[in-house]
Amino acid sequence: MTIELRNISKHFGALKANDSISLTVPPGCIQGILGENGAGKSTLMKIFSGFLKPDSGEIVFDGKSLKIDSPDDAIRLGIGMLHQDPLDFPPFRVIDDFIVGSPGGIVPDRRKALADFNTLSKQFGFSLSAEVRVGSLTVGERQQLEILRLLWLGAKVLILDEPTTGISQAQKEILFATLKTLADQGMTVFFVSHKLEDVEALCTKAAVLRQGALVGSMDRPFDKAALVRMMFGREVELASKSSIAPGKKVLTIKTGSVDSIRLRIKDVNLQVRAGEIIGIAGMEGSGQDLFLRACGGLVEPSGGQFCLDESETPMNGKTYHDYMRQGVTYLPAARLEKGLVPGMSLAEHFTLSVKPKSAFIDKKAAVALSNERIAAFNIKGRPDSPVESLSGGNQQRTLLSLLPEIASLILVEHPTRGLDIESTIYIWGKLKERCTAGTAILFISSDLDEILRYSDKVLVFFAGKVTPLIASESLNVQKLGELIGGVGWDALEANNNA
Amino acid sequence: MTNDALLFGLSGVLSSSAPILFGVLGETINEKAGVSNLAMNGMILLSAMGGFAASLATGSLGLGFLAGAAIGAAVALVVAFASITLKQSQVAVGYVLAMLCRDLAYFLGNPIMGMPGPRLTLSPIPGLSSIPVFGTLLFRHDVVTYSSFLLIFLSWFYMERTKPGIMLKGLGENPRAAYVRGANVNRLRYLYTIAGGAIAGLAGPIYSLSVKAGWKGTISGLDGIGWIILSITIFGGWRPFRAAIGAYFFSLLQWMGLVLQPLMPNVPSQVLQVAPFPLMILTLLLVNIGNAEWVERSLSHLPESVRRDIAKVLTALNATPPAALGQPFEKDE
Ligand SMILES: Nc1ncnc2c1ncn2[C@@H]1O[C@H](COP(=O)(O)OP(=O)(O)OP(=O)(O)O)[C@@H](O)[C@H]1O
Ligand SMILES: [Mg+2]
């Protein structure tokens, strides 16, 4: 089936999110969609999947113009979309979420659905349990669930809006292999991503959007430098690695343990010093997020000592506010659910993030503050834009721009998930500035390159087990990938004991 | 108290729970879809009066029940229109409607007040009703009580075991996600609000044609029951079996108030009449205790297997309202 998007236009207020975009995709093609944050990629995909109505333009399958007015229409045509931010049902059991919206009779065949779910999940090496609540999964796991569901539905056209942010290297390879097989059988895939390596590994064609317009496209083999130039209109250089000499102690953990209903983390020993950047790697749901929250006082550790600064008195039993007063800040992964307040504008977010001078809000000052932050963090939005109207990458920038001025320790989950290359460099530039000023950073990432490139030391989690700190120079993508998959731990432990 | 009296009492608890069950389960359905119908109290009064009047005029019990359901559906339609189409506050609209319907019921019901009218008779189930103990308890009721048993099971089955039922829950949890999965959110919300209203509307004629037969205006003793139904919906955690336990528990408390009164002459009668309400609140607290962080924390000291089991029980017990309850759904434009 040949798919044509013809002259698709869409504007939000004065902003042209899609400006007469035309794209022809042959059958069995894996079409990469590239572009900087806010370029209009998600908008185009949402129009294609019936979630948004275009102002003008048409969608044509094999020469036939189609009417796609709602996701229901799209589903009937076999178009399935993984949205950038999870659109699922947190209180549902995984298996129920899996079933909702599937075709067939009124009473679903649960046993078959469960069997299919487990087979698929195993095939990809996902460790999703069918009976837990969706809300207890990490964002990455929720994405995995959604990918499985779409594959299970047997979509003819599969749209994946940044699907690789929550899965490990090994899982990614399996996913790509599966997508290629499906494409060979005639499925068309739209693959939105910021990672050129992924596009290179998977896609047969790539199209680049910039400021709502299609600025170019390319077939395999790709010229990465040319793609980057198309995306940003200029060359983008990767920052070189620079380390800061570690300063005083910021966080010391002795035989720390943290428990949740799902998992138990034991015997973590760790010392973080000012200026250090520590990357935390591991498959989604291996306990990294729980551990990070314990470091910020959001979860009560179940044992050991968590001490801040040079102090010897453990912070165990203290609340997040006590941690905050000591300069600890935590940035969550589910930005729209936990980090930002949907319905509130940028100006309102910024105003709340600074210490108020009085109980009343100075409108003028608020707008000035917003303009300053918007400029400083290069956010595409206006002071009065509600946060949920920002593109994914701009939401992430907003979240980072809310960091307090003074912090001794920043705990951050997936700092650049969903950010384009330029913004990633930019954000890390901002974070490094903090380090120079003496802030230590602990971050979780599922992007191994990011971990290796930016961290001084690495901590790997596997099913609640934690490695000692490993110098990032002694690692490479393959070695780190193995540790994440539970391979090579014996050698590490032997080394450690020796 | 003799055993027989106890048995009849408990059997009475089951039948007097029937209207509460219809109300609670109807409301559970529309709240699951994301729309709360706070008009309940007035709606039940109006449908009780209307159902009685209809069956008085036609001589048909069936038409009486039908009228009750129709009144419930009509009131729900107003709620749906105001909240889904006009995107007004469900609380404000529901509350005003509750007042309006109540006054309307008293006003329109004036001419038929105190008139003798038709009444549903018991239909003991042959064979089953002569089983000792259980026969009296479960199988000597009228049709509506049997239907209330059935309704519990049916609504559970619908919401937990069928695809449209799971989607129904999705509407109230995350309408955007439901939309993406192909649901026509606002149309379905209309449908379920009206369906819930019709089911809850049956509570009226169940009173006026069975449990408290007749229409006695302000002294019918029905005013207030709608509010209790709304609170039992919360107590029930938006789950049919738990809602049923809540309804039975409430009727039981009320009945115990009546029974205990003569045994405790020193306690003012008001105390026993009101006691069910604080008791309900207390139970609500106990049931939701698993939400508290300190509970989870103290659990972590227990051995793994025990901890898991307890955690399971607590998770099963605790109830959270549908996340998008009361929020209008708007497509991104
Ligand atoms: N519902 C909306 N209301 C107003 N503006 C919107 C809305 N959705 C998107 N926009 C704006 O349209 C532009 C394109 O957004 P879109 O989400 O398509 O970007 P994107 O290419 O997917 O970016 P990212 O890589 O950050 O996800 C952005 O400037 C965004 O702020
Ligand atoms: Mg996007």
PDB file of C-alpha atoms in Angstrom, chain B residues 30-276:
ATOM      1  CA  ASN B  30     -22.151   6.817  35.174  1.00  0.00           C
ATOM      2  CA  GLU B  31     -19.284   7.756  37.479  1.00  0.00           C
ATOM      3  CA  LYS B  32     -17.128   5.089  35.865  1.00  0.00           C
ATOM      4  CA  ALA B  33     -17.767   6.892  32.605  1.00  0.00           C
ATOM      5  CA  GLY B  34     -16.627  10.125  34.244  1.00  0.00           C
ATOM      6  CA  VAL B  35     -19.953  11.800  34.955  1.00  0.00           C
ATOM      7  CA  SER B  36     -21.299  12.125  38.469  1.00  0.00           C
ATOM      8  CA  ASN B  37     -25.010  12.587  38.802  1.00  0.00           C
ATOM      9  CA  LEU B  38     -25.573  14.465  42.026  1.00  0.00           C
ATOM     10  CA  ALA B  39     -29.264  14.885  41.254  1.00  0.00           C
ATOM     11  CA  MET B  40     -29.795  11.416  42.764  1.00  0.00           C
ATOM     12  CA  ASN B  41     -31.757  12.496  45.827  1.00  0.00           C
ATOM     13  CA  GLY B  42     -34.359  14.540  43.986  1.00  0.00           C
ATOM     14  CA  MET B  43     -34.423  12.125  41.117  1.00  0.00           C
ATOM     15  CA  ILE B  44     -35.401   9.222  43.363  1.00  0.00           C
ATOM     16  CA  LEU B  45     -38.169  11.230  44.988  1.00  0.00           C
ATOM     17  CA  LEU B  46     -39.495  12.250  41.605  1.00  0.00           C
ATOM     18  CA  SER B  47     -39.338   8.764  40.167  1.00  0.00           C
ATOM     19  CA  ALA B  48     -40.916   7.302  43.311  1.00  0.00           C
ATOM     20  CA  MET B  49     -43.837   9.706  42.948  1.00  0.00           C
ATOM     21  CA  GLY B  50     -43.981   9.384  39.159  1.00  0.00           C
ATOM     22  CA  GLY B  51     -43.763   5.603  39.233  1.00  0.00           C
ATOM     23  CA  PHE B  52     -46.530   5.375  41.805  1.00  0.00           C
ATOM     24  CA  ALA B  53     -48.715   7.812  39.881  1.00  0.00           C
ATOM     25  CA  ALA B  54     -48.194   5.963  36.609  1.00  0.00           C
ATOM     26  CA  SER B  55     -49.077   2.632  38.044  1.00  0.00           C
ATOM     27  CA  LEU B  56     -52.051   4.146  39.909  1.00  0.00           C
ATOM     28  CA  ALA B  57     -53.364   5.603  36.682  1.00  0.00           C
ATOM     29  CA  THR B  58     -52.799   2.560  34.505  1.00  0.00           C
ATOM     30  CA  GLY B  59     -53.129  -0.192  37.064  1.00  0.00           C
ATOM     31  CA  SER B  60     -49.946  -1.678  35.738  1.00  0.00           C
ATOM     32  CA  LEU B  61     -46.937  -2.211  37.966  1.00  0.00           C
ATOM     33  CA  GLY B  62     -44.718  -2.663  34.932  1.00  0.00           C
ATOM     34  CA  LEU B  63     -45.610   0.783  33.608  1.00  0.00           C
ATOM     35  CA  GLY B  64     -44.873   2.205  37.042  1.00  0.00           C
ATOM     36  CA  PHE B  65     -41.348   0.878  36.938  1.00  0.00           C
ATOM     37  CA  LEU B  66     -40.963   1.994  33.368  1.00  0.00           C
ATOM     38  CA  ALA B  67     -42.016   5.512  34.328  1.00  0.00           C
ATOM     39  CA  GLY B  68     -39.444   5.518  37.132  1.00  0.00           C
ATOM     40  CA  ALA B  69     -36.672   4.486  34.778  1.00  0.00           C
ATOM     41  CA  ALA B  70     -37.795   7.083  32.237  1.00  0.00           C
ATOM     42  CA  ILE B  71     -37.736   9.838  34.846  1.00  0.00           C
ATOM     43  CA  GLY B  72     -34.252   8.766  35.924  1.00  0.00           C
ATOM     44  CA  ALA B  73     -33.093   8.748  32.321  1.00  0.00           C
ATOM     45  CA  ALA B  74     -34.615  12.164  31.675  1.00  0.00           C
ATOM     46  CA  VAL B  75     -32.941  13.755  34.690  1.00  0.00           C
ATOM     47  CA  ALA B  76     -29.661  12.107  33.690  1.00  0.00           C
ATOM     48  CA  LEU B  77     -30.071  13.504  30.204  1.00  0.00           C
ATOM     49  CA  VAL B  78     -30.189  16.992  31.661  1.00  0.00           C
ATOM     50  CA  VAL B  79     -27.049  16.275  33.676  1.00  0.00           C
ATOM     51  CA  ALA B  80     -25.352  14.858  30.595  1.00  0.00           C
ATOM     52  CA  PHE B  81     -26.307  17.781  28.407  1.00  0.00           C
ATOM     53  CA  ALA B  82     -25.179  20.347  30.959  1.00  0.00           C
ATOM     54  CA  SER B  83     -21.894  18.654  31.755  1.00  0.00           C
ATOM     55  CA  ILE B  84     -20.879  16.985  28.489  1.00  0.00           C
ATOM     56  CA  THR B  85     -22.216  19.382  25.891  1.00  0.00           C
ATOM     57  CA  LEU B  86     -22.267  22.648  27.810  1.00  0.00           C
ATOM     58  CA  LYS B  87     -19.244  21.644  29.929  1.00  0.00           C
ATOM     59  CA  GLN B  88     -20.769  23.041  33.083  1.00  0.00           C
ATOM     60  CA  SER B  89     -19.826  21.951  36.578  1.00  0.00           C
ATOM     61  CA  GLN B  90     -21.423  18.616  37.353  1.00  0.00           C
ATOM     62  CA  VAL B  91     -21.611  19.496  41.016  1.00  0.00           C
ATOM     63  CA  ALA B  92     -23.537  22.707  40.461  1.00  0.00           C
ATOM     64  CA  VAL B  93     -25.926  21.249  37.912  1.00  0.00           C
ATOM     65  CA  GLY B  94     -26.523  18.092  39.926  1.00  0.00           C
ATOM     66  CA  TYR B  95     -27.165  19.955  43.121  1.00  0.00           C
ATOM     67  CA  VAL B  96     -29.657  22.337  41.601  1.00  0.00           C
ATOM     68  CA  LEU B  97     -31.433  19.465  39.897  1.00  0.00           C
ATOM     69  CA  ALA B  98     -31.572  17.567  43.169  1.00  0.00           C
ATOM     70  CA  MET B  99     -33.451  20.472  44.778  1.00  0.00           C
ATOM     71  CA  LEU B 100     -35.657  21.062  41.784  1.00  0.00           C
ATOM     72  CA  CYS B 101     -36.712  17.435  41.397  1.00  0.00           C
ATOM     73  CA  ARG B 102     -37.485  17.117  45.057  1.00  0.00           C
ATOM     74  CA  ASP B 103     -39.782  20.128  45.080  1.00  0.00           C
ATOM     75  CA  LEU B 104     -41.345  18.996  41.854  1.00  0.00           C
ATOM     76  CA  ALA B 105     -42.039  15.580  43.359  1.00  0.00           C
ATOM     77  CA  TYR B 106     -43.797  17.077  46.376  1.00  0.00           C
ATOM     78  CA  PHE B 107     -45.724  19.544  44.291  1.00  0.00           C
ATOM     79  CA  LEU B 108     -46.881  17.216  41.535  1.00  0.00           C
ATOM     80  CA  GLY B 109     -47.485  14.397  43.993  1.00  0.00           C
ATOM     81  CA  ASN B 110     -49.947  16.379  46.080  1.00  0.00           C
ATOM     82  CA  PRO B 111     -53.121  15.024  44.409  1.00  0.00           C
ATOM     83  CA  ILE B 112     -52.158  11.390  44.890  1.00  0.00           C
ATOM     84  CA  MET B 113     -50.781  11.757  48.370  1.00  0.00           C
ATOM     85  CA  GLY B 114     -51.832   8.974  50.706  1.00  0.00           C
ATOM     86  CA  MET B 115     -53.919   7.190  48.093  1.00  0.00           C
ATOM     87  CA  PRO B 116     -53.950   3.429  48.231  1.00  0.00           C
ATOM     88  CA  GLY B 117     -52.335   1.936  45.164  1.00  0.00           C
ATOM     89  CA  PRO B 118     -50.915  -1.177  43.614  1.00  0.00           C
ATOM     90  CA  ARG B 119     -48.056  -2.932  45.294  1.00  0.00           C
ATOM     91  CA  LEU B 120     -45.679  -5.620  44.267  1.00  0.00           C
ATOM     92  CA  THR B 121     -46.379  -8.978  45.889  1.00  0.00           C
ATOM     93  CA  LEU B 122     -43.865 -11.519  47.062  1.00  0.00           C
ATOM     94  CA  SER B 123     -42.991 -14.278  44.657  1.00  0.00           C
ATOM     95  CA  PRO B 124     -41.338 -17.028  46.645  1.00  0.00           C
ATOM     96  CA  ILE B 125     -39.399 -19.291  44.352  1.00  0.00           C
ATOM     97  CA  PRO B 126     -41.026 -22.720  44.403  1.00  0.00           C
ATOM     98  CA  GLY B 127     -38.813 -25.383  45.885  1.00  0.00           C
ATOM     99  CA  LEU B 128     -35.927 -23.126  46.788  1.00  0.00           C
ATOM    100  CA  SER B 129     -37.978 -21.075  49.218  1.00  0.00           C
ATOM    101  CA  SER B 130     -38.605 -24.084  51.447  1.00  0.00           C
ATOM    102  CA  ILE B 131     -34.911 -24.713  52.063  1.00  0.00           C
ATOM    103  CA  PRO B 132     -34.370 -24.066  55.749  1.00  0.00           C
ATOM    104  CA  VAL B 133     -32.787 -20.716  56.622  1.00  0.00           C
ATOM    105  CA  PHE B 134     -31.624 -19.836  53.106  1.00  0.00           C
ATOM    106  CA  GLY B 135     -35.085 -20.241  51.679  1.00  0.00           C
ATOM    107  CA  THR B 136     -36.446 -17.519  53.922  1.00  0.00           C
ATOM    108  CA  LEU B 137     -33.360 -15.388  53.571  1.00  0.00           C
ATOM    109  CA  LEU B 138     -32.916 -15.446  49.811  1.00  0.00           C
ATOM    110  CA  PHE B 139     -35.915 -16.905  48.042  1.00  0.00           C
ATOM    111  CA  ARG B 140     -38.986 -15.268  49.544  1.00  0.00           C
ATOM    112  CA  HIS B 141     -38.758 -11.870  47.969  1.00  0.00           C
ATOM    113  CA  ASP B 142     -40.432  -9.901  45.243  1.00  0.00           C
ATOM    114  CA  VAL B 143     -39.133  -9.573  41.709  1.00  0.00           C
ATOM    115  CA  VAL B 144     -37.217  -6.362  42.345  1.00  0.00           C
ATOM    116  CA  THR B 145     -35.173  -7.869  45.142  1.00  0.00           C
ATOM    117  CA  TYR B 146     -34.247 -10.801  42.955  1.00  0.00           C
ATOM    118  CA  SER B 147     -33.375  -8.314  40.229  1.00  0.00           C
ATOM    119  CA  SER B 148     -31.144  -6.449  42.628  1.00  0.00           C
ATOM    120  CA  PHE B 149     -29.136  -9.632  43.251  1.00  0.00           C
ATOM    121  CA  LEU B 150     -28.857 -10.113  39.536  1.00  0.00           C
ATOM    122  CA  LEU B 151     -27.897  -6.499  38.960  1.00  0.00           C
ATOM    123  CA  ILE B 152     -24.872  -6.813  41.229  1.00  0.00           C
ATOM    124  CA  PHE B 153     -23.591  -9.731  39.258  1.00  0.00           C
ATOM    125  CA  LEU B 154     -24.444  -8.290  35.866  1.00  0.00           C
ATOM    126  CA  SER B 155     -22.804  -4.956  36.476  1.00  0.00           C
ATOM    127  CA  TRP B 156     -19.706  -6.677  37.814  1.00  0.00           C
ATOM    128  CA  PHE B 157     -19.595  -8.944  34.810  1.00  0.00           C
ATOM    129  CA  TYR B 158     -20.073  -6.064  32.422  1.00  0.00           C
ATOM    130  CA  MET B 159     -17.358  -3.899  33.906  1.00  0.00           C
ATOM    131  CA  GLU B 160     -14.784  -6.569  34.581  1.00  0.00           C
ATOM    132  CA  ARG B 161     -15.330  -9.141  31.908  1.00  0.00           C
ATOM    133  CA  THR B 162     -16.545  -7.448  28.745  1.00  0.00           C
ATOM    134  CA  LYS B 163     -14.698  -5.195  26.335  1.00  0.00           C
ATOM    135  CA  PRO B 164     -17.261  -2.382  26.306  1.00  0.00           C
ATOM    136  CA  GLY B 165     -17.237  -2.586  30.099  1.00  0.00           C
ATOM    137  CA  ILE B 166     -13.480  -2.159  30.317  1.00  0.00           C
ATOM    138  CA  MET B 167     -13.730   0.714  27.870  1.00  0.00           C
ATOM    139  CA  LEU B 168     -16.447   2.208  30.101  1.00  0.00           C
ATOM    140  CA  LYS B 169     -13.906   2.358  32.912  1.00  0.00           C
ATOM    141  CA  GLY B 170     -11.381   3.846  30.533  1.00  0.00           C
ATOM    142  CA  LEU B 171     -13.751   6.737  29.783  1.00  0.00           C
ATOM    143  CA  GLY B 172     -13.587   7.864  33.370  1.00  0.00           C
ATOM    144  CA  GLU B 173      -9.907   7.133  33.884  1.00  0.00           C
ATOM    145  CA  ASN B 174      -8.312   8.688  30.834  1.00  0.00           C
ATOM    146  CA  PRO B 175     -10.760   9.840  28.168  1.00  0.00           C
ATOM    147  CA  ARG B 176      -7.939  10.826  25.813  1.00  0.00           C
ATOM    148  CA  ALA B 177      -6.558   7.315  25.909  1.00  0.00           C
ATOM    149  CA  ALA B 178     -10.055   5.917  25.391  1.00  0.00           C
ATOM    150  CA  TYR B 179     -10.441   8.231  22.421  1.00  0.00           C
ATOM    151  CA  VAL B 180      -7.172   7.050  20.930  1.00  0.00           C
ATOM    152  CA  ARG B 181      -8.382   3.477  21.251  1.00  0.00           C
ATOM    153  CA  GLY B 182     -11.381   4.269  19.117  1.00  0.00           C
ATOM    154  CA  ALA B 183     -14.051   5.305  21.600  1.00  0.00           C
ATOM    155  CA  ASN B 184     -16.446   8.125  20.806  1.00  0.00           C
ATOM    156  CA  VAL B 185     -15.990   9.539  24.277  1.00  0.00           C
ATOM    157  CA  ASN B 186     -18.817  12.023  24.493  1.00  0.00           C
ATOM    158  CA  ARG B 187     -21.392   9.795  22.858  1.00  0.00           C
ATOM    159  CA  LEU B 188     -20.525   6.940  25.207  1.00  0.00           C
ATOM    160  CA  ARG B 189     -20.623   9.267  28.183  1.00  0.00           C
ATOM    161  CA  TYR B 190     -24.143  10.294  27.198  1.00  0.00           C
ATOM    162  CA  LEU B 191     -25.122   6.690  26.849  1.00  0.00           C
ATOM    163  CA  TYR B 192     -23.771   5.615  30.222  1.00  0.00           C
ATOM    164  CA  THR B 193     -25.050   8.660  32.067  1.00  0.00           C
ATOM    165  CA  ILE B 194     -28.539   7.966  30.762  1.00  0.00           C
ATOM    166  CA  ALA B 195     -28.264   4.227  31.390  1.00  0.00           C
ATOM    167  CA  GLY B 196     -26.996   4.855  34.916  1.00  0.00           C
ATOM    168  CA  GLY B 197     -29.821   7.332  35.443  1.00  0.00           C
ATOM    169  CA  ALA B 198     -32.433   4.852  34.257  1.00  0.00           C
ATOM    170  CA  ILE B 199     -31.125   2.143  36.585  1.00  0.00           C
ATOM    171  CA  ALA B 200     -30.942   4.531  39.518  1.00  0.00           C
ATOM    172  CA  GLY B 201     -34.374   5.873  38.569  1.00  0.00           C
ATOM    173  CA  LEU B 202     -35.814   2.418  39.260  1.00  0.00           C
ATOM    174  CA  ALA B 203     -34.977   2.954  42.918  1.00  0.00           C
ATOM    175  CA  GLY B 204     -37.956   5.329  43.128  1.00  0.00           C
ATOM    176  CA  PRO B 205     -40.727   2.918  42.140  1.00  0.00           C
ATOM    177  CA  ILE B 206     -38.961   0.161  44.080  1.00  0.00           C
ATOM    178  CA  TYR B 207     -39.744   2.267  47.122  1.00  0.00           C
ATOM    179  CA  SER B 208     -43.186   3.462  46.148  1.00  0.00           C
ATOM    180  CA  LEU B 209     -44.408   0.142  44.763  1.00  0.00           C
ATOM    181  CA  SER B 210     -42.624  -2.238  47.079  1.00  0.00           C
ATOM    182  CA  VAL B 211     -40.360  -1.346  49.983  1.00  0.00           C
ATOM    183  CA  LYS B 212     -42.349   1.640  51.275  1.00  0.00           C
ATOM    184  CA  ALA B 213     -45.416   1.304  49.108  1.00  0.00           C
ATOM    185  CA  GLY B 214     -47.460   4.422  48.384  1.00  0.00           C
ATOM    186  CA  TRP B 215     -46.732   8.118  48.128  1.00  0.00           C
ATOM    187  CA  LYS B 216     -46.906  10.130  51.301  1.00  0.00           C
ATOM    188  CA  GLY B 217     -45.249  13.350  50.240  1.00  0.00           C
ATOM    189  CA  THR B 218     -42.791  14.834  52.672  1.00  0.00           C
ATOM    190  CA  ILE B 219     -43.399  12.095  55.196  1.00  0.00           C
ATOM    191  CA  SER B 220     -42.520   9.352  52.737  1.00  0.00           C
ATOM    192  CA  GLY B 221     -39.189   9.113  54.509  1.00  0.00           C
ATOM    193  CA  LEU B 222     -37.294   8.982  51.233  1.00  0.00           C
ATOM    194  CA  ASP B 223     -35.701  12.380  51.394  1.00  0.00           C
ATOM    195  CA  GLY B 224     -31.989  11.943  52.021  1.00  0.00           C
ATOM    196  CA  ILE B 225     -31.636   8.432  50.675  1.00  0.00           C
ATOM    197  CA  GLY B 226     -30.109   9.781  47.456  1.00  0.00           C
ATOM    198  CA  TRP B 227     -27.263  11.392  49.353  1.00  0.00           C
ATOM    199  CA  ILE B 228     -26.619   8.149  51.158  1.00  0.00           C
ATOM    200  CA  ILE B 229     -26.570   6.372  47.841  1.00  0.00           C
ATOM    201  CA  LEU B 230     -23.920   8.776  46.604  1.00  0.00           C
ATOM    202  CA  SER B 231     -21.770   8.113  49.634  1.00  0.00           C
ATOM    203  CA  ILE B 232     -22.161   4.360  49.330  1.00  0.00           C
ATOM    204  CA  THR B 233     -20.972   4.691  45.755  1.00  0.00           C
ATOM    205  CA  ILE B 234     -17.744   6.091  47.131  1.00  0.00           C
ATOM    206  CA  PHE B 235     -17.616   3.508  49.899  1.00  0.00           C
ATOM    207  CA  GLY B 236     -18.079   0.861  47.235  1.00  0.00           C
ATOM    208  CA  GLY B 237     -14.929   2.057  45.545  1.00  0.00           C
ATOM    209  CA  TRP B 238     -16.786   2.137  42.225  1.00  0.00           C
ATOM    210  CA  ARG B 239     -16.869  -1.647  42.276  1.00  0.00           C
ATOM    211  CA  PRO B 240     -20.152  -3.575  42.187  1.00  0.00           C
ATOM    212  CA  PHE B 241     -19.510  -6.192  44.850  1.00  0.00           C
ATOM    213  CA  ARG B 242     -18.041  -3.734  47.256  1.00  0.00           C
ATOM    214  CA  ALA B 243     -20.883  -1.343  46.551  1.00  0.00           C
ATOM    215  CA  ALA B 244     -23.280  -4.165  47.363  1.00  0.00           C
ATOM    216  CA  ILE B 245     -21.512  -4.847  50.635  1.00  0.00           C
ATOM    217  CA  GLY B 246     -21.797  -1.148  51.408  1.00  0.00           C
ATOM    218  CA  ALA B 247     -25.517  -1.104  50.665  1.00  0.00           C
ATOM    219  CA  TYR B 248     -26.208  -4.204  52.753  1.00  0.00           C
ATOM    220  CA  PHE B 249     -24.028  -2.944  55.541  1.00  0.00           C
ATOM    221  CA  PHE B 250     -25.934   0.304  55.661  1.00  0.00           C
ATOM    222  CA  SER B 251     -29.331  -1.418  55.702  1.00  0.00           C
ATOM    223  CA  LEU B 252     -28.054  -3.734  58.386  1.00  0.00           C
ATOM    224  CA  LEU B 253     -26.966  -0.828  60.547  1.00  0.00           C
ATOM    225  CA  GLN B 254     -30.353   0.804  60.118  1.00  0.00           C
ATOM    226  CA  TRP B 255     -32.163  -2.361  61.026  1.00  0.00           C
ATOM    227  CA  MET B 256     -29.955  -2.857  64.067  1.00  0.00           C
ATOM    228  CA  GLY B 257     -30.851   0.649  65.147  1.00  0.00           C
ATOM    229  CA  LEU B 258     -34.495  -0.365  65.134  1.00  0.00           C
ATOM    230  CA  VAL B 259     -33.888  -3.649  66.911  1.00  0.00           C
ATOM    231  CA  LEU B 260     -31.554  -2.276  69.534  1.00  0.00           C
ATOM    232  CA  GLN B 261     -33.730   0.647  70.433  1.00  0.00           C
ATOM    233  CA  PRO B 262     -36.087  -1.189  72.781  1.00  0.00           C
ATOM    234  CA  LEU B 263     -33.115  -2.963  74.369  1.00  0.00           C
ATOM    235  CA  MET B 264     -31.335   0.281  75.175  1.00  0.00           C
ATOM    236  CA  PRO B 265     -33.928   2.621  76.585  1.00  0.00           C
ATOM    237  CA  ASN B 266     -31.247   4.951  77.965  1.00  0.00           C
ATOM    238  CA  VAL B 267     -29.802   5.783  74.607  1.00  0.00           C
ATOM    239  CA  PRO B 268     -31.763   8.523  72.891  1.00  0.00           C
ATOM    240  CA  SER B 269     -33.422   7.172  69.765  1.00  0.00           C
ATOM    241  CA  GLN B 270     -31.708   9.782  67.599  1.00  0.00           C
ATOM    242  CA  VAL B 271     -28.316   8.327  68.419  1.00  0.00           C
ATOM    243  CA  LEU B 272     -29.240   4.955  67.020  1.00  0.00           C
ATOM    244  CA  GLN B 273     -30.846   6.504  63.998  1.00  0.00           C
ATOM    245  CA  VAL B 274     -27.791   8.533  63.118  1.00  0.00           C
ATOM    246  CA  ALA B 275     -25.233   5.936  64.139  1.00  0.00           C
ATOM    247  CA  PRO B 276     -25.112   4.271  60.705  1.00  0.00           C
TER     248      PRO B 276
END
